[in-house]
Amino acid sequence: MSARVAVVTGAASGIGRGYAGRLAADGLTVAVLDRDDAADTLAEVKQAGGDGIGVRVDLTDPASVAAAAEEVAERVGAPSIVVNNAGIYPNKPFEELTFADWRAIFDVNVDALFHVTQAFLPAMRAASWGRIVNMSSNSIALAVTGFTHYMATKMAVIGFTRGLATEVAEHGITVNAIAPSLTRTPGTEAGPEAFFEIVPQLQAIKRLQQPADLAGSLAFLVSDDAAFVTGQTLYVDGGLVRA
Ligand SMILES: NC(=O)c1ccc[n+]([C@@H]2O[C@H](COP(=O)([O-])OP(=O)(O)OC[C@H]3O[C@@H](n4cnc5c(N)ncnc54)[C@H](O)[C@@H]3O)[C@@H](O)[C@H]2O)c1
């Protein structure tokens, strides 16, 4: 895998940072696409013995994503692995939700998948090899309140994964999704604290999930070994959802 370049969106923090570190340890060059500074992630990438770059981008802006894709190709070469990881999850009851709230979450969690995948797919197709991994969530199967808009986006991720997997299979490209359980990250920190107690108790493995618990599954899905796995959603969630 040493010649390959992987893009991980939203990897300046949280789960994405864990992904970037693992991919670097596996010998990939990692491009972190985030609106925030990725210095801490790049330090982890370096510590893992790998190479990486950070590119500042607003994933909701197609022009910004196109410019970022060009910058990545110029600096480290065209990526053959794209991890659509960035996501937001403001907790708000549906009846208090404005249409602007609704649009804002779809902009990041769904529309950005369109912009990012459109930007990087042509090079994968030209190389006749590619791996796309998208982030869903096990919350789509849980009775949690205040996440109607979030759950709608994470179901959309699964539809996108299944549809695209079929369209690009003939080009050696696989498309899969990972559905994690709850992990404490800057994003989830803002949500209800009670979730951190309750959710692990619903899992078969009764401890809070860490970013490192997800990284091995990502490493498999982007490997040559996973060439015959596509269109799937892998629940990496301590055995909470049985799908
Ligand atoms: N943490 C969890 O418990 C959990 C559970 C299930 C699924 N997920 C999914 O995993 C993914 C990562 O979650 P996390 O908790 O690590 O997130 P996080 O909040 O820690 O990090 C998200 C990153 O995305 C970036 N980002 C957000 N909007 C952006 C934009 N418009 N342009 C550029 N960058 C942007 C942020 O700067 C941040 O670095 C998300 O898709 C989330 O829905 C997380």
PDB file of N, CA and C and ligand atoms in Angstrom, residues 9-17 19 33-36 56-61 84-89 107-109 112 135-139 150 153-154 178-188 196 209 211 214, ligand 1:
ATOM      1  N   THR A   9     -11.521  13.221   5.258  1.00  0.00           N
ATOM      2  CA  THR A   9     -12.153  14.510   5.565  1.00  0.00           C
ATOM      3  C   THR A   9     -12.455  14.583   7.061  1.00  0.00           C
ATOM      4  N   GLY A  10     -12.440  15.806   7.579  1.00  0.00           N
ATOM      5  CA  GLY A  10     -12.767  16.004   8.987  1.00  0.00           C
ATOM      6  C   GLY A  10     -11.813  15.307   9.928  1.00  0.00           C
ATOM      7  N   ALA A  11     -10.548  15.206   9.524  1.00  0.00           N
ATOM      8  CA  ALA A  11      -9.581  14.448  10.328  1.00  0.00           C
ATOM      9  C   ALA A  11      -8.731  15.336  11.227  1.00  0.00           C
ATOM     10  N   ALA A  12      -9.139  16.598  11.392  1.00  0.00           N
ATOM     11  CA  ALA A  12      -8.392  17.452  12.329  1.00  0.00           C
ATOM     12  C   ALA A  12      -8.679  17.048  13.772  1.00  0.00           C
ATOM     13  N   SER A  13      -9.729  16.251  13.979  1.00  0.00           N
ATOM     14  CA  SER A  13     -10.048  15.816  15.350  1.00  0.00           C
ATOM     15  C   SER A  13     -10.749  14.461  15.323  1.00  0.00           C
ATOM     16  N   GLY A  14     -11.048  13.966  16.515  1.00  0.00           N
ATOM     17  CA  GLY A  14     -11.955  12.827  16.697  1.00  0.00           C
ATOM     18  C   GLY A  14     -11.587  11.547  15.968  1.00  0.00           C
ATOM     19  N   ILE A  15     -12.602  10.903  15.446  1.00  0.00           N
ATOM     20  CA  ILE A  15     -12.449   9.610  14.769  1.00  0.00           C
ATOM     21  C   ILE A  15     -11.523   9.742  13.557  1.00  0.00           C
ATOM     22  N   GLY A  16     -11.669  10.830  12.817  1.00  0.00           N
ATOM     23  CA  GLY A  16     -10.846  11.053  11.625  1.00  0.00           C
ATOM     24  C   GLY A  16      -9.369  11.113  11.949  1.00  0.00           C
ATOM     25  N   ARG A  17      -9.048  11.703  13.110  1.00  0.00           N
ATOM     26  CA  ARG A  17      -7.632  11.760  13.509  1.00  0.00           C
ATOM     27  C   ARG A  17      -7.094  10.341  13.732  1.00  0.00           C
ATOM     28  N   TYR A  19      -8.215   7.645  12.309  1.00  0.00           N
ATOM     29  CA  TYR A  19      -8.093   7.033  10.976  1.00  0.00           C
ATOM     30  C   TYR A  19      -6.784   7.458  10.314  1.00  0.00           C
ATOM     31  N   LEU A  33      -8.367  16.743   5.016  1.00  0.00           N
ATOM     32  CA  LEU A  33      -9.172  17.858   4.521  1.00  0.00           C
ATOM     33  C   LEU A  33     -10.097  18.317   5.641  1.00  0.00           C
ATOM     34  N   ASP A  34      -9.885  19.520   6.131  1.00  0.00           N
ATOM     35  CA  ASP A  34     -10.677  19.992   7.264  1.00  0.00           C
ATOM     36  C   ASP A  34     -10.724  21.513   7.235  1.00  0.00           C
ATOM     37  N   ARG A  35     -11.780  22.059   7.832  1.00  0.00           N
ATOM     38  CA  ARG A  35     -11.841  23.524   7.939  1.00  0.00           C
ATOM     39  C   ARG A  35     -10.905  24.013   9.034  1.00  0.00           C
ATOM     40  N   ASP A  36     -10.552  23.106   9.960  1.00  0.00           N
ATOM     41  CA  ASP A  36      -9.673  23.459  11.077  1.00  0.00           C
ATOM     42  C   ASP A  36      -8.226  23.072  10.779  1.00  0.00           C
ATOM     43  N   ARG A  56      -6.802  23.075   4.176  1.00  0.00           N
ATOM     44  CA  ARG A  56      -7.989  23.727   4.752  1.00  0.00           C
ATOM     45  C   ARG A  56      -9.063  23.817   3.674  1.00  0.00           C
ATOM     46  N   VAL A  57     -10.292  23.449   4.046  1.00  0.00           N
ATOM     47  CA  VAL A  57     -11.379  23.391   3.069  1.00  0.00           C
ATOM     48  C   VAL A  57     -12.716  23.571   3.762  1.00  0.00           C
ATOM     49  N   ASP A  58     -13.655  24.162   3.040  1.00  0.00           N
ATOM     50  CA  ASP A  58     -15.048  24.115   3.503  1.00  0.00           C
ATOM     51  C   ASP A  58     -15.742  23.073   2.641  1.00  0.00           C
ATOM     52  N   LEU A  59     -16.027  21.937   3.252  1.00  0.00           N
ATOM     53  CA  LEU A  59     -16.573  20.802   2.497  1.00  0.00           C
ATOM     54  C   LEU A  59     -17.965  21.075   1.925  1.00  0.00           C
ATOM     55  N   THR A  60     -18.605  22.127   2.402  1.00  0.00           N
ATOM     56  CA  THR A  60     -19.953  22.439   1.891  1.00  0.00           C
ATOM     57  C   THR A  60     -19.878  23.327   0.644  1.00  0.00           C
ATOM     58  N   ASP A  61     -18.663  23.736   0.270  1.00  0.00           N
ATOM     59  CA  ASP A  61     -18.492  24.654  -0.860  1.00  0.00           C
ATOM     60  C   ASP A  61     -17.798  23.904  -2.004  1.00  0.00           C
ATOM     61  N   ASN A  84     -14.850   9.611   3.632  1.00  0.00           N
ATOM     62  CA  ASN A  84     -15.784  10.717   3.868  1.00  0.00           C
ATOM     63  C   ASN A  84     -16.213  10.672   5.329  1.00  0.00           C
ATOM     64  N   ASN A  85     -15.391  11.291   6.166  1.00  0.00           N
ATOM     65  CA  ASN A  85     -15.579  11.153   7.617  1.00  0.00           C
ATOM     66  C   ASN A  85     -16.242  12.367   8.270  1.00  0.00           C
ATOM     67  N   ALA A  86     -16.033  13.555   7.717  1.00  0.00           N
ATOM     68  CA  ALA A  86     -16.538  14.764   8.390  1.00  0.00           C
ATOM     69  C   ALA A  86     -18.042  14.683   8.602  1.00  0.00           C
ATOM     70  N   GLY A  87     -18.471  15.112   9.769  1.00  0.00           N
ATOM     71  CA  GLY A  87     -19.906  15.119  10.041  1.00  0.00           C
ATOM     72  C   GLY A  87     -20.205  16.012  11.224  1.00  0.00           C
ATOM     73  N   ILE A  88     -21.434  16.494  11.290  1.00  0.00           N
ATOM     74  CA  ILE A  88     -21.870  17.277  12.453  1.00  0.00           C
ATOM     75  C   ILE A  88     -23.151  16.643  12.983  1.00  0.00           C
ATOM     76  N   TYR A  89     -23.403  16.840  14.271  1.00  0.00           N
ATOM     77  CA  TYR A  89     -24.617  16.228  14.854  1.00  0.00           C
ATOM     78  C   TYR A  89     -25.196  17.064  15.980  1.00  0.00           C
ATOM     79  N   ASP A 107     -25.907  19.739   4.424  1.00  0.00           N
ATOM     80  CA  ASP A 107     -24.755  20.328   3.711  1.00  0.00           C
ATOM     81  C   ASP A 107     -23.468  19.571   4.025  1.00  0.00           C
ATOM     82  N   VAL A 108     -23.262  19.274   5.310  1.00  0.00           N
ATOM     83  CA  VAL A 108     -22.006  18.622   5.715  1.00  0.00           C
ATOM     84  C   VAL A 108     -22.104  17.103   5.561  1.00  0.00           C
ATOM     85  N   ASN A 109     -23.171  16.525   6.099  1.00  0.00           N
ATOM     86  CA  ASN A 109     -23.224  15.050   6.204  1.00  0.00           C
ATOM     87  C   ASN A 109     -23.587  14.350   4.894  1.00  0.00           C
ATOM     88  N   ALA A 112     -21.645  17.181   1.156  1.00  0.00           N
ATOM     89  CA  ALA A 112     -20.174  17.130   1.065  1.00  0.00           C
ATOM     90  C   ALA A 112     -19.698  15.802   0.474  1.00  0.00           C
ATOM     91  N   MET A 135     -19.052   7.501   6.479  1.00  0.00           N
ATOM     92  CA  MET A 135     -19.409   7.311   7.882  1.00  0.00           C
ATOM     93  C   MET A 135     -20.913   7.422   8.098  1.00  0.00           C
ATOM     94  N   SER A 136     -21.506   6.295   8.506  1.00  0.00           N
ATOM     95  CA  SER A 136     -22.894   6.322   8.969  1.00  0.00           C
ATOM     96  C   SER A 136     -22.859   6.348  10.498  1.00  0.00           C
ATOM     97  N   SER A 137     -23.835   5.746  11.155  1.00  0.00           N
ATOM     98  CA  SER A 137     -23.882   5.776  12.624  1.00  0.00           C
ATOM     99  C   SER A 137     -24.858   4.719  13.107  1.00  0.00           C
ATOM    100  N   ASN A 138     -24.550   4.073  14.242  1.00  0.00           N
ATOM    101  CA  ASN A 138     -25.502   3.100  14.758  1.00  0.00           C
ATOM    102  C   ASN A 138     -26.739   3.775  15.353  1.00  0.00           C
ATOM    103  N   SER A 139     -26.686   5.112  15.476  1.00  0.00           N
ATOM    104  CA  SER A 139     -27.857   5.827  16.033  1.00  0.00           C
ATOM    105  C   SER A 139     -29.093   5.666  15.150  1.00  0.00           C
ATOM    106  N   TYR A 150     -30.184  14.255  12.011  1.00  0.00           N
ATOM    107  CA  TYR A 150     -28.913  13.512  11.919  1.00  0.00           C
ATOM    108  C   TYR A 150     -29.151  12.108  11.361  1.00  0.00           C
ATOM    109  N   THR A 153     -29.683  12.016   7.722  1.00  0.00           N
ATOM    110  CA  THR A 153     -28.444  12.116   6.921  1.00  0.00           C
ATOM    111  C   THR A 153     -27.673  10.803   6.935  1.00  0.00           C
ATOM    112  N   LYS A 154     -27.678  10.105   8.061  1.00  0.00           N
ATOM    113  CA  LYS A 154     -26.854   8.893   8.157  1.00  0.00           C
ATOM    114  C   LYS A 154     -27.507   7.709   7.435  1.00  0.00           C
ATOM    115  N   ILE A 178     -19.029   2.676   7.452  1.00  0.00           N
ATOM    116  CA  ILE A 178     -18.823   2.215   8.826  1.00  0.00           C
ATOM    117  C   ILE A 178     -19.867   2.914   9.695  1.00  0.00           C
ATOM    118  N   ALA A 179     -20.527   2.126  10.547  1.00  0.00           N
ATOM    119  CA  ALA A 179     -21.514   2.696  11.474  1.00  0.00           C
ATOM    120  C   ALA A 179     -21.015   2.481  12.901  1.00  0.00           C
ATOM    121  N   PRO A 180     -20.414   3.513  13.496  1.00  0.00           N
ATOM    122  CA  PRO A 180     -19.876   3.360  14.851  1.00  0.00           C
ATOM    123  C   PRO A 180     -20.950   3.533  15.916  1.00  0.00           C
ATOM    124  N   SER A 181     -20.530   3.222  17.139  1.00  0.00           N
ATOM    125  CA  SER A 181     -21.321   3.578  18.308  1.00  0.00           C
ATOM    126  C   SER A 181     -20.863   4.958  18.782  1.00  0.00           C
ATOM    127  N   LEU A 182     -21.120   5.273  20.031  1.00  0.00           N
ATOM    128  CA  LEU A 182     -20.769   6.599  20.550  1.00  0.00           C
ATOM    129  C   LEU A 182     -19.308   6.653  20.994  1.00  0.00           C
ATOM    130  N   THR A 183     -18.616   7.679  20.522  1.00  0.00           N
ATOM    131  CA  THR A 183     -17.229   7.937  20.908  1.00  0.00           C
ATOM    132  C   THR A 183     -17.150   9.367  21.418  1.00  0.00           C
ATOM    133  N   ARG A 184     -16.371   9.588  22.477  1.00  0.00           N
ATOM    134  CA  ARG A 184     -16.231  10.966  22.970  1.00  0.00           C
ATOM    135  C   ARG A 184     -15.275  11.721  22.053  1.00  0.00           C
ATOM    136  N   THR A 185     -15.786  12.720  21.362  1.00  0.00           N
ATOM    137  CA  THR A 185     -14.976  13.541  20.448  1.00  0.00           C
ATOM    138  C   THR A 185     -15.415  14.995  20.646  1.00  0.00           C
ATOM    139  N   PRO A 186     -14.691  15.953  20.081  1.00  0.00           N
ATOM    140  CA  PRO A 186     -15.147  17.340  20.194  1.00  0.00           C
ATOM    141  C   PRO A 186     -16.598  17.506  19.718  1.00  0.00           C
ATOM    142  N   GLY A 187     -16.990  16.720  18.739  1.00  0.00           N
ATOM    143  CA  GLY A 187     -18.358  16.818  18.222  1.00  0.00           C
ATOM    144  C   GLY A 187     -19.412  16.292  19.179  1.00  0.00           C
ATOM    145  N   THR A 188     -19.164  15.139  19.786  1.00  0.00           N
ATOM    146  CA  THR A 188     -20.180  14.544  20.674  1.00  0.00           C
ATOM    147  C   THR A 188     -20.168  15.170  22.065  1.00  0.00           C
ATOM    148  N   PHE A 196     -23.226   9.048  27.290  1.00  0.00           N
ATOM    149  CA  PHE A 196     -21.939   8.377  27.520  1.00  0.00           C
ATOM    150  C   PHE A 196     -22.053   7.270  28.570  1.00  0.00           C
ATOM    151  N   GLN A 209     -16.648   3.367  23.303  1.00  0.00           N
ATOM    152  CA  GLN A 209     -15.832   3.165  22.104  1.00  0.00           C
ATOM    153  C   GLN A 209     -14.783   4.286  21.971  1.00  0.00           C
ATOM    154  N   PRO A 211     -11.690   6.001  19.212  1.00  0.00           N
ATOM    155  CA  PRO A 211     -11.359   6.055  17.782  1.00  0.00           C
ATOM    156  C   PRO A 211     -10.539   4.844  17.319  1.00  0.00           C
ATOM    157  N   LEU A 214     -12.173   1.750  15.799  1.00  0.00           N
ATOM    158  CA  LEU A 214     -12.720   1.814  14.436  1.00  0.00           C
ATOM    159  C   LEU A 214     -11.644   1.672  13.364  1.00  0.00           C
TER     160      LEU A 214
HETATM  161  N1  LIG B   1     -18.285  10.420  17.620  1.00  0.00           N
HETATM  162  C1  LIG B   1     -19.298   9.584  17.588  1.00  0.00           C
HETATM  163  O1  LIG B   1     -19.804   9.138  18.616  1.00  0.00           O
HETATM  164  C2  LIG B   1     -19.864   9.130  16.268  1.00  0.00           C
HETATM  165  C3  LIG B   1     -20.812   8.098  16.254  1.00  0.00           C
HETATM  166  C4  LIG B   1     -21.331   7.680  15.047  1.00  0.00           C
HETATM  167  C5  LIG B   1     -20.917   8.274  13.870  1.00  0.00           C
HETATM  168  N2  LIG B   1     -19.996   9.281  13.907  1.00  0.00           N
HETATM  169  C6  LIG B   1     -19.594   9.895  12.649  1.00  0.00           C
HETATM  170  O2  LIG B   1     -18.181   9.856  12.558  1.00  0.00           O
HETATM  171  C7  LIG B   1     -17.720  11.008  11.861  1.00  0.00           C
HETATM  172  C8  LIG B   1     -16.653  11.716  12.682  1.00  0.00           C
HETATM  173  O3  LIG B   1     -17.230  12.100  13.923  1.00  0.00           O
HETATM  174  P1  LIG B   1     -16.363  12.774  15.088  1.00  0.00           P
HETATM  175  O4  LIG B   1     -17.167  12.656  16.323  1.00  0.00           O
HETATM  176  O5  LIG B   1     -14.991  12.273  15.048  1.00  0.00           O
HETATM  177  O6  LIG B   1     -16.408  14.303  14.643  1.00  0.00           O
HETATM  178  P2  LIG B   1     -15.612  15.570  15.201  1.00  0.00           P
HETATM  179  O7  LIG B   1     -16.619  16.607  15.531  1.00  0.00           O
HETATM  180  O8  LIG B   1     -14.628  15.192  16.259  1.00  0.00           O
HETATM  181  O9  LIG B   1     -14.799  16.002  13.916  1.00  0.00           O
HETATM  182  C9  LIG B   1     -15.468  16.405  12.752  1.00  0.00           C
HETATM  183  C10 LIG B   1     -14.476  17.165  11.910  1.00  0.00           C
HETATM  184  O10 LIG B   1     -15.157  17.599  10.732  1.00  0.00           O
HETATM  185  C11 LIG B   1     -14.732  18.919  10.444  1.00  0.00           C
HETATM  186  N3  LIG B   1     -15.769  19.607   9.676  1.00  0.00           N
HETATM  187  C12 LIG B   1     -17.065  19.775  10.024  1.00  0.00           C
HETATM  188  N4  LIG B   1     -17.695  20.504   9.098  1.00  0.00           N
HETATM  189  C13 LIG B   1     -16.769  20.806   8.141  1.00  0.00           C
HETATM  190  C14 LIG B   1     -16.810  21.541   6.931  1.00  0.00           C
HETATM  191  N5  LIG B   1     -17.932  22.141   6.504  1.00  0.00           N
HETATM  192  N6  LIG B   1     -15.688  21.627   6.207  1.00  0.00           N
HETATM  193  C15 LIG B   1     -14.533  21.061   6.631  1.00  0.00           C
HETATM  194  N7  LIG B   1     -14.436  20.355   7.765  1.00  0.00           N
HETATM  195  C16 LIG B   1     -15.544  20.226   8.516  1.00  0.00           C
HETATM  196  C17 LIG B   1     -14.498  19.565  11.791  1.00  0.00           C
HETATM  197  O11 LIG B   1     -13.627  20.687  11.703  1.00  0.00           O
HETATM  198  C18 LIG B   1     -13.919  18.422  12.608  1.00  0.00           C
HETATM  199  O12 LIG B   1     -12.500  18.394  12.563  1.00  0.00           O
HETATM  200  C19 LIG B   1     -18.961  11.869  11.587  1.00  0.00           C
HETATM  201  O13 LIG B   1     -19.410  11.620  10.265  1.00  0.00           O
HETATM  202  C20 LIG B   1     -19.969  11.371  12.586  1.00  0.00           C
HETATM  203  O14 LIG B   1     -21.295  11.554  12.161  1.00  0.00           O
HETATM  204  C21 LIG B   1     -19.462   9.720  15.079  1.00  0.00           C
END
